[in-house]
Coordinates of C-alpha atoms in Angstrom, one line a residue:
Chain V
M1 CA -31.0 37.9 17.2
A2 CA -33.9 40.0 18.3
T3 CA -32.9 40.2 22.0
H4 CA -29.4 41.0 21.0
D5 CA -30.5 44.0 19.0
T6 CA -32.5 45.4 21.9
T7 CA -29.8 45.2 24.4
E8 CA -27.5 47.1 22.1
T9 CA -30.0 49.9 21.6
T10 CA -31.6 50.2 25.1
D11 CA -29.0 52.2 26.9
S12 CA -25.6 53.7 26.7
T13 CA -25.5 55.3 30.2
T14 CA -24.4 52.1 32.0
G15 CA -21.9 51.4 29.2
A16 CA -19.4 49.1 30.9
T17 CA -21.8 46.4 32.2
E18 CA -24.1 46.6 29.2
E19 CA -21.1 46.0 27.0
A20 CA -20.0 43.0 29.1
V21 CA -23.5 41.5 28.8
D22 CA -23.4 42.2 25.1
W23 CA -20.1 40.5 24.8
K24 CA -21.3 37.5 26.7
T25 CA -24.5 37.2 24.7
K26 CA -22.6 37.4 21.5
L27 CA -20.3 34.6 22.8
R28 CA -23.3 32.5 23.8
Y29 CA -24.9 33.0 20.4
F30 CA -21.6 32.1 18.7
L31 CA -21.2 28.9 20.8
N32 CA -24.8 28.0 20.1
S33 CA -24.5 28.6 16.4
D34 CA -24.7 25.7 13.9
F35 CA -21.1 26.5 12.9
V36 CA -19.7 25.7 16.3
R37 CA -22.2 22.9 17.1
S38 CA -21.4 21.1 13.9
S39 CA -17.7 21.8 14.0
P40 CA -16.6 18.5 15.6
Y41 CA -18.3 16.7 12.8
W42 CA -16.6 18.4 9.9
G43 CA -13.6 19.8 11.8
I44 CA -11.9 16.6 12.9
P45 CA -12.0 15.0 9.4
F46 CA -11.0 18.3 8.0
L47 CA -8.0 18.7 10.2
L48 CA -6.7 15.2 9.4
M49 CA -7.3 15.6 5.7
G50 CA -6.0 19.2 5.7
F51 CA -2.8 18.3 7.5
A52 CA -2.1 15.4 5.2
V53 CA -3.1 17.1 1.9
Y54 CA -2.3 20.8 2.4
G55 CA 0.5 20.3 4.9
G56 CA 2.0 17.8 2.5
I57 CA 1.7 20.1 -0.4
G58 CA 3.3 22.9 1.5
Y59 CA 6.2 20.8 2.7
N60 CA 6.7 19.4 -0.7
L61 CA 6.8 23.0 -2.1
A62 CA 9.4 24.0 0.5
V63 CA 11.6 21.0 -0.3
S64 CA 11.4 21.8 -4.0
F65 CA 13.1 25.1 -3.3
T66 CA 16.1 23.4 -1.7
D67 CA 18.7 21.0 -3.0
Y68 CA 17.9 18.3 -0.6
A69 CA 19.3 14.9 -1.6
G70 CA 18.1 12.8 1.3
I71 CA 20.8 13.4 3.9
G72 CA 20.0 15.3 7.1
R73 CA 17.2 17.8 7.0
P74 CA 16.1 19.9 4.1
E75 CA 17.2 23.5 4.7
F76 CA 14.8 26.0 3.3
T77 CA 16.4 29.4 2.9
D78 CA 15.0 31.3 0.0
L79 CA 13.1 30.8 -3.3
N80 CA 15.7 28.7 -5.0
L81 CA 14.3 27.8 -8.4
E82 CA 17.3 25.7 -9.4
M83 CA 15.3 22.4 -9.4
Y84 CA 12.6 23.9 -11.6
R85 CA 15.2 25.2 -14.1
T86 CA 16.9 21.8 -14.1
A87 CA 13.6 20.1 -14.8
L88 CA 12.6 22.4 -17.7
A89 CA 16.1 22.0 -19.2
D90 CA 16.1 18.3 -18.8
E91 CA 15.4 16.3 -22.0
S92 CA 13.9 13.4 -20.0
F93 CA 11.6 15.7 -18.2
R94 CA 10.4 17.2 -21.4
Q95 CA 9.9 13.8 -22.9
A96 CA 7.9 12.6 -19.9
A97 CA 5.8 15.8 -20.0
F98 CA 5.0 15.2 -23.7
Q99 CA 4.2 11.6 -23.1
N100 CA 2.1 12.6 -20.1
F101 CA 0.1 14.9 -22.4
V102 CA -0.4 12.2 -25.0
L103 CA -1.5 9.7 -22.4
L104 CA -3.8 12.3 -20.8
V105 CA -5.5 13.4 -24.0
G106 CA -5.5 10.0 -25.7
F107 CA -6.7 7.9 -22.8
T108 CA -9.4 10.4 -21.7
S109 CA -10.9 11.0 -25.1
I110 CA -10.9 7.3 -26.2
S111 CA -12.3 6.2 -22.8
L112 CA -15.0 8.8 -23.0
G113 CA -15.9 8.0 -26.6
L114 CA -16.0 4.2 -26.0
G115 CA -17.9 4.7 -22.7
L116 CA -20.5 6.8 -24.4
F117 CA -20.8 4.2 -27.2
L118 CA -21.2 1.4 -24.7
A119 CA -23.7 3.3 -22.7
V120 CA -25.9 3.9 -25.8
L121 CA -25.4 0.3 -26.9
I122 CA -26.6 -1.0 -23.5
D123 CA -29.4 1.6 -22.9
H124 CA -31.7 -0.1 -25.4
G125 CA -34.1 -2.7 -24.1
I126 CA -31.6 -5.5 -24.5
R127 CA -31.6 -8.9 -22.7
Y128 CA -29.3 -9.6 -19.8
R129 CA -28.5 -5.9 -19.5
E130 CA -27.4 -6.2 -15.9
T131 CA -25.0 -9.0 -16.5
I132 CA -23.5 -7.3 -19.6
Q133 CA -23.1 -4.1 -17.7
T134 CA -21.4 -6.0 -14.8
I135 CA -18.9 -7.6 -17.2
Y136 CA -18.1 -4.3 -19.0
L137 CA -17.4 -2.7 -15.7
L138 CA -15.5 -5.7 -14.2
P139 CA -11.9 -4.4 -14.9
M140 CA -12.7 -1.4 -12.7
A141 CA -12.6 -3.7 -9.7
L142 CA -9.0 -4.7 -10.4
S143 CA -6.0 -2.9 -9.2
F144 CA -3.6 -1.2 -11.6
V145 CA -1.1 -3.8 -10.5
V146 CA -3.3 -6.7 -11.6
T147 CA -4.3 -5.1 -14.8
A148 CA -0.6 -4.5 -15.6
Q149 CA 0.1 -8.2 -15.2
L150 CA -2.7 -9.2 -17.5
W151 CA -1.6 -6.9 -20.2
L152 CA 2.0 -7.8 -19.8
W153 CA 0.9 -11.3 -20.8
M154 CA -1.3 -9.9 -23.6
Y155 CA 1.6 -7.9 -25.0
S156 CA 4.2 -10.6 -24.4
S157 CA 6.7 -10.4 -27.2
G158 CA 7.1 -14.1 -27.7
D159 CA 5.2 -16.0 -30.4
N160 CA 2.7 -17.2 -27.7
G161 CA 2.0 -13.8 -26.3
V162 CA -1.8 -13.4 -26.5
L163 CA -2.0 -10.6 -29.1
N164 CA 0.9 -12.1 -31.1
V165 CA -1.0 -15.3 -31.5
F166 CA -3.6 -13.3 -33.4
V167 CA -0.9 -11.4 -35.3
T168 CA 1.0 -14.5 -36.4
T169 CA -2.2 -16.4 -37.2
L170 CA -3.0 -13.6 -39.7
G171 CA 0.3 -14.2 -41.2
F172 CA 2.3 -11.3 -39.9
E173 CA 5.6 -11.2 -37.9
S174 CA 5.1 -11.1 -34.2
I175 CA 5.3 -7.6 -32.7
N176 CA 7.3 -6.4 -29.7
W177 CA 4.5 -4.3 -28.4
L178 CA 6.1 -2.9 -25.2
G179 CA 9.7 -3.0 -26.5
N180 CA 9.0 -0.7 -29.4
P181 CA 9.1 3.0 -28.3
R182 CA 6.6 3.9 -31.0
L183 CA 4.0 1.3 -29.9
A184 CA 4.6 1.2 -26.2
L185 CA 2.6 4.3 -25.3
A186 CA -0.3 3.3 -27.5
A187 CA -0.2 -0.1 -25.9
V188 CA -0.3 1.4 -22.4
I189 CA -3.2 3.7 -23.4
F190 CA -5.1 0.7 -24.8
A191 CA -4.7 -1.3 -21.6
L192 CA -5.9 1.6 -19.5
V193 CA -8.9 2.1 -21.8
W194 CA -9.7 -1.5 -21.2
Q195 CA -9.7 -0.9 -17.5
F196 CA -11.6 2.4 -17.3
S197 CA -14.0 2.7 -20.3
G198 CA -16.6 0.8 -18.2
Y199 CA -16.3 3.6 -15.7
A200 CA -17.2 6.2 -18.3
M201 CA -20.0 3.9 -19.4
V202 CA -21.6 3.9 -16.0
V203 CA -21.5 7.6 -15.7
F204 CA -23.1 8.1 -19.1
L205 CA -25.7 5.5 -18.3
A206 CA -26.7 7.4 -15.2
G207 CA -26.9 10.5 -17.3
L208 CA -29.0 8.9 -20.0
Q209 CA -31.4 7.5 -17.4
S210 CA -31.9 10.9 -15.8
L211 CA -33.1 12.6 -19.1
P212 CA -36.8 13.2 -19.4
S213 CA -38.4 11.1 -22.1
D214 CA -41.0 13.5 -23.6
Q215 CA -38.5 15.3 -25.9
F216 CA -37.4 12.1 -27.5
E217 CA -41.0 11.3 -28.2
A218 CA -41.3 14.7 -29.8
A219 CA -38.3 14.0 -31.9
K220 CA -39.8 10.7 -33.0
V221 CA -43.1 12.4 -33.9
D222 CA -41.1 14.9 -36.0
G223 CA -39.6 11.9 -37.9
A224 CA -36.0 12.2 -36.7
S225 CA -33.9 9.1 -37.2
P226 CA -32.4 7.3 -34.1
T227 CA -28.9 8.5 -35.0
K228 CA -30.1 12.0 -35.4
T229 CA -32.0 11.8 -32.2
Y230 CA -28.9 10.7 -30.3
L231 CA -26.5 13.2 -32.0
R232 CA -28.8 16.2 -31.8
I233 CA -30.9 15.7 -28.7
I234 CA -29.5 13.1 -26.4
I235 CA -25.7 13.5 -26.4
P236 CA -25.7 17.3 -26.0
Q237 CA -27.6 16.8 -22.8
L238 CA -24.9 14.6 -21.3
K239 CA -22.6 17.6 -20.7
Q240 CA -22.7 17.3 -16.9
A241 CA -21.9 13.6 -17.0
S242 CA -19.1 14.0 -19.6
V243 CA -17.3 16.7 -17.6
G244 CA -17.4 14.7 -14.4
A245 CA -16.2 11.5 -16.1
A246 CA -13.5 13.4 -18.0
V247 CA -12.0 14.9 -14.9
V248 CA -11.9 11.6 -13.0
L249 CA -10.4 9.9 -16.1
M250 CA -7.7 12.6 -16.5
L251 CA -6.7 12.1 -12.9
F252 CA -6.5 8.4 -13.4
A253 CA -4.1 9.1 -16.3
L254 CA -2.0 11.4 -14.1
K255 CA -1.8 8.7 -11.5
A256 CA -0.8 5.9 -14.0
F257 CA 2.4 5.4 -12.0
D258 CA 1.1 2.2 -10.4
F259 CA 0.4 0.6 -13.8
L260 CA 3.7 1.6 -15.3
Y261 CA 5.7 0.5 -12.3
A262 CA 3.9 -2.9 -12.2
I263 CA 4.3 -3.6 -15.9
S264 CA 8.0 -3.1 -15.7
G265 CA 8.5 -4.4 -12.1
D266 CA 11.0 -1.5 -11.7
Y267 CA 11.3 2.2 -11.6
R268 CA 11.8 2.5 -15.3
P269 CA 8.7 1.9 -17.4
P270 CA 8.8 0.4 -20.9
N271 CA 10.5 2.4 -23.6
G272 CA 8.8 5.7 -24.3
T273 CA 6.1 5.5 -21.6
D274 CA 7.9 7.5 -19.0
I275 CA 5.4 10.1 -17.5
L276 CA 5.9 12.8 -14.9
A277 CA 4.6 10.5 -12.1
T278 CA 7.2 7.8 -12.9
L279 CA 10.0 10.3 -13.4
M280 CA 9.2 11.9 -10.0
V281 CA 9.2 8.6 -8.1
R282 CA 12.4 7.4 -9.8
E283 CA 14.3 10.7 -9.0
A284 CA 13.1 10.9 -5.4
F285 CA 13.1 7.3 -4.3
Q286 CA 15.6 5.5 -6.5
Y287 CA 18.2 8.3 -6.9
G288 CA 17.5 10.1 -3.7
Q289 CA 17.1 13.4 -5.5
W290 CA 14.3 14.5 -3.2
A291 CA 14.3 18.2 -4.0
Y292 CA 14.2 17.4 -7.7
G293 CA 11.4 14.9 -7.2
A294 CA 9.5 17.5 -5.2
A295 CA 9.9 20.0 -8.0
I296 CA 8.5 17.6 -10.6
A297 CA 5.7 16.8 -8.1
T298 CA 4.8 20.5 -7.8
L299 CA 4.7 20.8 -11.6
L300 CA 2.4 17.7 -11.7
L301 CA 0.2 19.2 -9.1
L302 CA -0.1 22.4 -11.1
L303 CA -1.1 20.3 -14.1
S304 CA -3.8 18.7 -12.0
L305 CA -5.0 22.0 -10.7
A306 CA -5.3 23.2 -14.3
V307 CA -7.7 20.3 -14.8
I308 CA -9.6 20.8 -11.6
A309 CA -10.1 24.5 -11.5
P310 CA -12.3 24.8 -14.6
Y311 CA -14.2 21.7 -13.3
L312 CA -15.0 23.4 -10.0
V313 CA -16.1 26.6 -11.7
F314 CA -18.3 24.5 -14.0
Q315 CA -19.8 22.6 -11.0
Y316 CA -20.4 25.9 -9.2
R317 CA -22.2 27.5 -12.2
Q318 CA -24.4 24.4 -12.5
G319 CA -25.3 24.9 -8.9
S320 CA -24.1 21.4 -7.9
L321 CA -21.5 22.4 -5.4
Chain Y
M1 CA -39.5 -3.4 -25.5
S2 CA -42.6 -1.3 -25.6
Q3 CA -43.4 0.3 -28.9
S4 CA -46.7 2.0 -28.3
T5 CA -46.4 5.8 -28.6
S6 CA -49.3 6.2 -26.2
D7 CA -47.1 4.8 -23.4
T8 CA -46.3 7.9 -21.3
N9 CA -43.3 6.3 -19.6
L10 CA -41.2 5.8 -22.8
D11 CA -37.5 5.5 -22.3
V12 CA -34.9 6.9 -24.7
A13 CA -34.4 3.5 -26.4
S14 CA -38.0 2.7 -27.1
V15 CA -38.3 5.8 -29.2
V16 CA -35.6 4.6 -31.4
E17 CA -36.9 2.1 -33.8
D18 CA -35.5 -1.4 -33.8
V19 CA -35.5 -3.1 -37.2
N20 CA -34.5 -6.7 -37.1
L21 CA -31.3 -6.3 -39.0
R22 CA -30.2 -3.5 -36.8
R23 CA -31.0 -5.7 -33.8
I24 CA -28.7 -8.5 -35.0
G25 CA -25.9 -6.0 -35.5
H26 CA -26.6 -4.5 -32.1
Y27 CA -26.2 -7.9 -30.3
T28 CA -23.1 -8.7 -32.4
L29 CA -21.5 -5.5 -31.1
I30 CA -22.4 -6.3 -27.5
V31 CA -20.9 -9.8 -27.8
L32 CA -17.7 -8.4 -29.4
F33 CA -17.3 -6.0 -26.5
L34 CA -17.9 -8.9 -24.1
G35 CA -15.0 -10.6 -25.8
F36 CA -12.9 -7.5 -25.5
F37 CA -13.4 -7.1 -21.8
L38 CA -13.2 -10.8 -21.0
L39 CA -10.2 -11.8 -23.2
P40 CA -7.4 -10.7 -20.8
L41 CA -9.2 -12.2 -17.8
V42 CA -9.9 -15.5 -19.6
T43 CA -6.3 -15.9 -20.9
G44 CA -5.0 -15.0 -17.5
I45 CA -7.0 -17.7 -15.8
M46 CA -6.2 -20.3 -18.4
T47 CA -2.5 -19.5 -18.1
A48 CA -2.6 -19.7 -14.4
L49 CA -3.8 -23.3 -14.6
K50 CA -1.3 -24.5 -17.2
T51 CA 2.1 -26.2 -16.8
N52 CA 5.1 -24.3 -18.3
Q53 CA 5.2 -26.7 -21.3
A54 CA 1.5 -26.2 -22.0
I55 CA 2.0 -22.4 -21.8
A56 CA 4.8 -22.6 -24.4
R57 CA 2.9 -25.0 -26.7
T58 CA -0.7 -24.1 -26.6
V59 CA -2.7 -21.1 -27.6
P60 CA -3.0 -18.8 -24.5
F61 CA -6.8 -18.6 -24.4
M62 CA -7.4 -22.3 -24.8
P63 CA -8.3 -24.2 -21.6
P64 CA -5.6 -26.4 -20.1
L65 CA -6.2 -30.0 -21.2
G66 CA -5.0 -33.3 -19.9
E67 CA -1.4 -33.2 -18.8
G68 CA -1.2 -29.5 -19.3
F69 CA -3.4 -28.8 -16.3
T70 CA -1.8 -28.0 -13.0
L71 CA -2.6 -26.3 -9.7
E72 CA 1.1 -25.9 -8.8
N73 CA 1.3 -22.3 -10.0
L74 CA -1.7 -21.4 -7.8
E75 CA -0.3 -23.2 -4.8
Y76 CA 3.1 -21.6 -5.2
A77 CA 1.6 -18.1 -5.7
F78 CA -0.7 -18.6 -2.7
D79 CA 2.3 -19.5 -0.5
R80 CA 4.1 -16.3 -1.6
L81 CA 1.0 -14.2 -1.2
S82 CA -0.6 -15.5 2.0
S83 CA 1.2 -13.1 4.4
G84 CA 0.4 -10.3 1.9
F85 CA -3.3 -11.2 2.1
F86 CA -3.2 -10.9 5.8
N87 CA -1.3 -7.6 5.7
S88 CA -3.7 -6.2 3.0
L89 CA -6.8 -7.1 5.0
L90 CA -5.2 -5.9 8.3
M91 CA -4.6 -2.6 6.6
A92 CA -7.7 -2.2 4.4
I93 CA -10.5 -3.2 6.9
P94 CA -9.7 -0.8 9.8
A95 CA -8.7 1.9 7.3
T96 CA -12.0 1.6 5.5
I97 CA -14.1 1.6 8.7
I98 CA -12.5 4.7 10.2
N99 CA -12.5 6.4 6.8
V100 CA -16.2 5.8 6.2
L101 CA -17.2 7.0 9.7
L102 CA -15.2 10.2 9.5
A103 CA -16.4 10.9 6.0
S104 CA -20.0 10.5 7.0
M105 CA -19.5 12.9 9.9
A106 CA -17.8 15.4 7.6
A107 CA -20.6 15.2 5.1
F108 CA -23.2 15.6 7.8
G109 CA -21.4 18.7 9.2
L110 CA -21.3 20.2 5.7
T111 CA -24.7 19.5 4.4
M112 CA -27.4 18.9 7.0
V113 CA -26.3 22.0 9.0
K114 CA -25.9 25.2 7.1
W115 CA -23.4 28.0 8.0
R116 CA -21.5 30.7 6.2
G117 CA -18.2 29.8 4.7
Q118 CA -19.2 26.2 4.2
L119 CA -18.4 26.4 0.5
G120 CA -14.8 27.3 1.2
I121 CA -14.2 24.2 3.3
L122 CA -16.1 22.1 0.8
V123 CA -13.8 23.3 -2.1
L124 CA -10.7 22.4 0.0
F125 CA -12.2 18.9 0.5
L126 CA -12.9 18.7 -3.3
I127 CA -9.4 19.7 -4.3
G128 CA -8.2 17.0 -1.8
I129 CA -9.8 14.3 -4.0
F130 CA -7.8 15.4 -7.1
V131 CA -4.4 16.1 -5.7
P132 CA -1.9 13.6 -7.3
Y133 CA -0.3 11.5 -4.6
Q134 CA 3.1 12.3 -6.1
A135 CA 2.7 15.8 -4.7
V136 CA 2.7 14.5 -1.1
L137 CA 5.1 11.5 -1.3
V138 CA 8.2 13.3 -0.2
P139 CA 6.6 14.8 2.9
L140 CA 4.9 11.5 3.6
A141 CA 8.1 9.5 3.5
R142 CA 9.9 12.0 5.7
F143 CA 7.0 12.4 8.2
W144 CA 6.5 8.7 8.9
N145 CA 10.3 7.9 8.8
N146 CA 11.9 10.9 10.5
T147 CA 9.5 13.3 12.0
F148 CA 7.0 11.0 13.6
P149 CA 8.3 7.4 13.5
L150 CA 5.0 5.9 14.8
A151 CA 5.8 2.4 13.6
D152 CA 8.9 2.2 15.7
M153 CA 7.1 3.4 18.7
L154 CA 4.3 0.9 18.3
S155 CA 6.2 -2.2 17.3
P156 CA 7.1 -3.3 20.9
L157 CA 3.3 -3.1 21.6
F158 CA 2.4 -5.1 18.6
V159 CA 4.4 -8.2 19.7
T160 CA 2.1 -8.6 22.6
V161 CA -1.1 -8.8 20.4
P162 CA -2.0 -12.3 19.3
L163 CA -1.5 -13.1 15.6
L164 CA 0.5 -9.9 15.1
Q165 CA 4.2 -9.3 14.9
G166 CA 6.3 -6.2 15.6
Y167 CA 6.6 -5.4 11.9
H168 CA 2.8 -5.1 11.5
A169 CA 3.2 -1.8 13.3
D170 CA 4.4 -0.5 9.9
L171 CA 0.9 -0.8 8.7
V172 CA -0.4 1.8 11.2
P173 CA 1.1 4.8 9.4
L174 CA -0.3 3.4 6.2
I175 CA -3.8 3.1 7.7
I176 CA -3.7 6.7 8.9
T177 CA -2.4 7.8 5.5
H178 CA -5.2 6.0 3.7
V179 CA -7.8 7.4 6.0
A180 CA -6.5 11.0 5.6
Y181 CA -6.5 10.8 1.8
G182 CA -9.7 8.8 1.5
I183 CA -11.8 11.2 3.5
P184 CA -12.5 13.7 0.7
I185 CA -13.9 11.3 -1.9
C186 CA -15.9 9.4 0.7
M187 CA -17.2 12.7 2.1
I188 CA -18.4 13.7 -1.4
L189 CA -20.2 10.3 -1.8
F190 CA -22.0 10.7 1.5
R191 CA -22.7 14.4 0.7
S192 CA -24.5 13.6 -2.6
Y193 CA -26.7 11.2 -0.7
Y194 CA -27.5 13.6 2.2
Q195 CA -28.4 16.3 -0.3
S196 CA -31.0 14.0 -1.8
L197 CA -32.7 13.6 1.6
P198 CA -35.6 15.9 2.2
N199 CA -34.8 19.1 4.1
S200 CA -37.8 18.7 6.3
L201 CA -36.3 15.7 8.0
V202 CA -33.7 17.7 9.9
E203 CA -35.8 20.9 10.2
A204 CA -38.5 19.0 12.0
A205 CA -36.0 17.5 14.4
K206 CA -34.5 20.9 15.0
I207 CA -37.9 22.4 15.9
D208 CA -38.4 19.6 18.3
G209 CA -35.2 20.8 20.0
A210 CA -32.9 17.9 19.0
S211 CA -29.2 18.7 19.3
V212 CA -26.8 18.3 16.4
T213 CA -25.4 15.1 18.0
K214 CA -28.9 13.7 18.4
I215 CA -29.8 14.5 14.8
Y216 CA -26.7 12.7 13.6
R217 CA -27.1 9.6 15.8
R218 CA -30.8 9.2 15.7
I219 CA -31.7 10.4 12.2
I220 CA -28.8 10.5 9.9
L221 CA -26.9 7.4 10.9
P222 CA -29.9 5.0 10.6
I223 CA -31.0 6.5 7.4
S224 CA -27.6 6.3 5.7
K225 CA -27.2 2.6 6.1
P226 CA -27.4 1.9 2.4
M227 CA -24.9 4.6 1.6
F228 CA -22.5 3.1 4.2
G229 CA -22.6 -0.1 2.2
V230 CA -21.8 1.8 -1.1
V231 CA -19.0 3.8 0.3
F232 CA -17.5 0.9 2.2
I233 CA -17.4 -1.3 -0.9
Y234 CA -16.0 1.5 -3.0
Q235 CA -13.3 2.5 -0.5
F236 CA -12.3 -1.0 0.5
T237 CA -11.6 -1.7 -3.1
Q238 CA -9.6 1.5 -3.4
I239 CA -7.5 0.8 -0.4
Y240 CA -7.0 -2.9 -1.0
N241 CA -5.9 -2.1 -4.6
E242 CA -3.7 0.8 -3.7
F243 CA 0.0 0.6 -4.5
L244 CA 1.8 3.9 -4.3
F245 CA 1.5 4.6 -0.5
S246 CA 2.6 1.1 0.4
F247 CA 5.4 1.4 -2.1
T248 CA 6.6 4.7 -0.5
L249 CA 6.3 3.6 3.1
I250 CA 7.2 0.0 2.9
S251 CA 9.2 0.0 -0.3
S252 CA 10.4 -3.6 -0.5
A253 CA 8.2 -6.4 -1.7
N254 CA 10.3 -8.7 0.5
S255 CA 9.4 -7.0 3.7
P256 CA 7.2 -9.2 5.9
E257 CA 4.5 -6.5 6.2
S258 CA 4.1 -5.9 2.4
P259 CA 0.5 -5.9 1.1
V260 CA -0.3 -8.0 -1.9
T261 CA -0.1 -5.2 -4.5
L262 CA 3.5 -4.8 -3.6
I263 CA 4.4 -8.5 -3.9
I264 CA 2.8 -9.3 -7.3
P265 CA 5.2 -7.4 -9.6
A266 CA 8.1 -9.2 -7.8
I267 CA 6.6 -12.7 -8.1
G268 CA 7.6 -15.3 -10.7
T269 CA 10.5 -13.4 -12.1
S270 CA 13.7 -15.2 -12.9
T271 CA 16.8 -14.6 -15.0
S272 CA 15.1 -16.3 -17.9
G273 CA 12.3 -13.8 -17.8
I274 CA 8.8 -13.9 -16.3
D275 CA 7.1 -17.1 -15.4
F276 CA 3.6 -16.2 -16.6
G277 CA 2.0 -19.2 -15.0
I278 CA 3.0 -18.0 -11.6
R279 CA 2.5 -14.3 -12.4
M280 CA -1.1 -14.9 -13.6
S281 CA -1.9 -17.1 -10.6
A282 CA -0.6 -14.3 -8.3
A283 CA -2.6 -11.7 -10.1
F284 CA -5.8 -13.7 -9.9
L285 CA -5.4 -14.6 -6.2
A286 CA -4.7 -11.0 -5.4
A287 CA -7.7 -9.8 -7.3
L288 CA -10.0 -12.4 -5.9
P289 CA -11.3 -10.5 -2.8
T290 CA -12.3 -7.4 -4.9
I291 CA -13.7 -9.5 -7.7
I292 CA -15.9 -11.4 -5.2
L293 CA -17.0 -8.2 -3.6
Y294 CA -17.7 -6.7 -7.0
V295 CA -19.7 -9.5 -8.3
A296 CA -21.8 -9.7 -5.1
F297 CA -22.4 -6.0 -4.9
A298 CA -22.1 -4.8 -8.5
E299 CA -24.9 -2.3 -8.1
Q300 CA -23.5 -0.6 -5.0
F301 CA -20.1 -0.5 -6.7
A302 CA -21.6 1.2 -9.8
K303 CA -23.5 3.6 -7.6
G304 CA -20.3 4.7 -5.9
L305 CA -18.7 5.4 -9.3
E306 CA -21.7 7.3 -10.5
T307 CA -21.7 9.7 -7.6
E308 CA -18.0 10.1 -7.7
S309 CA -18.1 12.1 -10.9
A310 CA -21.4 13.9 -10.2

């Protein structure tokens, strides 16, 4: 930078050539900068990802403003909001959005709570800790599709469905878990909690282990009970871990399409468990209503962004971006 | 567990007193949750090994005894799934390798070297992790089917490759798709690792006049071997287990190039309902590769999840 400054201030009489040199030096500096030198490294992956993600979002947005139904090419002319109006007026859309909300909040809060509980349970000096942790986390290694099959059998409505064996042994009538619209969503949430609470546990465990130990010692000296120590001192410090886990869990919930498709083996999930993701795929790929599907997808994207934006701001403030 | 207060290296737990009664309750809870997490898996395995009569007559979580035991369901499911296994691996292995390499490069370019405006690019990557796939399905289907039918172009070429058929070319768009959408999350996993490395490492190399390429090849690549393991296991599991992209680009479970996740929901279904013996067998066979990987590398797997949310 120093030489650059001097060339600029030395002379103005031989303007033209000096300026050319200056321009060349600047270019050389630019080409030698870390930005340019490192650009192949981040640039190539960025272009590929950017084209797929942001190009995809842009195209999806454009299609959502048309009335494209799968034939020919989608013709984008103006901001046609017809599909969005249809969506907001559609009863099945509103129901899916409501169920989506219940799934999002229910699944995330239960998984977080259970994950925290499991983490505290395991964080003591217990035996076989590693093995226990591995088993608690095991469902995470399975795909949505496999989990859906296991729980289809758990919830099977016949007398020998796994849960119904318990129910009938206790002397109750067997229950049609997935067939009952009032129970189905809770059943789906429960199965998803089974698959993902181990994930929350791992995140909380990492958080617990990163805490310094001297303050707990101080709490003990002060005579605080274990419960009090956890509630007042330990858990409040897990904010960073909770926020991270919550965001990832919420996005699992928004993606629960795989699970719902696999549990029904069809576009239509069990009674009362339709969410925006399933509605979108059904409209676009079963009925060929591409523009309508794209509009639902845009609304789903907005929902996700509403989750991510505060998270990004939080991360930025914590200095971890 | 150490109880002495003089111990300077006390962990959270040892501060909390353990009374014997509390200890028993504690272990009871742990065992109850072991049951909770294992029950669906255990009943699934038991059912996979039973004849249809035994499934109808016995309690689901009881092991198959005597005449109730059979391997027929597993054999049938394996027959139906074997091509799917091949397709899944043919898709997941190359996709994961390319993905991990590109992600490591991106993370290097965005952490080890500093420049202005980096944060903007980083945020774009971060949002890329969270975008729901539904928001890109319509463009994806159109792009690979109409705009750029890569599979059609490649299929004549694929016939000439041993072990492969023309229809396997359909997996190429899927591989590229998985790579593109997998880059952000893998990049973040690598980035958190690179950030934990001491700054002096790169600074010293720079002062010695090493170029960016040299720093990456000679310092960063060798040092990130453990992280390559973590990200590979994490991402292989993700891609092998993925359903929606395959569903959108291949759509039919009966297509010869279907990966396993697409085939399972279509297996063991008849007019009289679901044959759970076959369905559970299929589910377990399909899950086997990731379960084995998980049990063998549980620590690396957990590490991937930890960094994901951090």
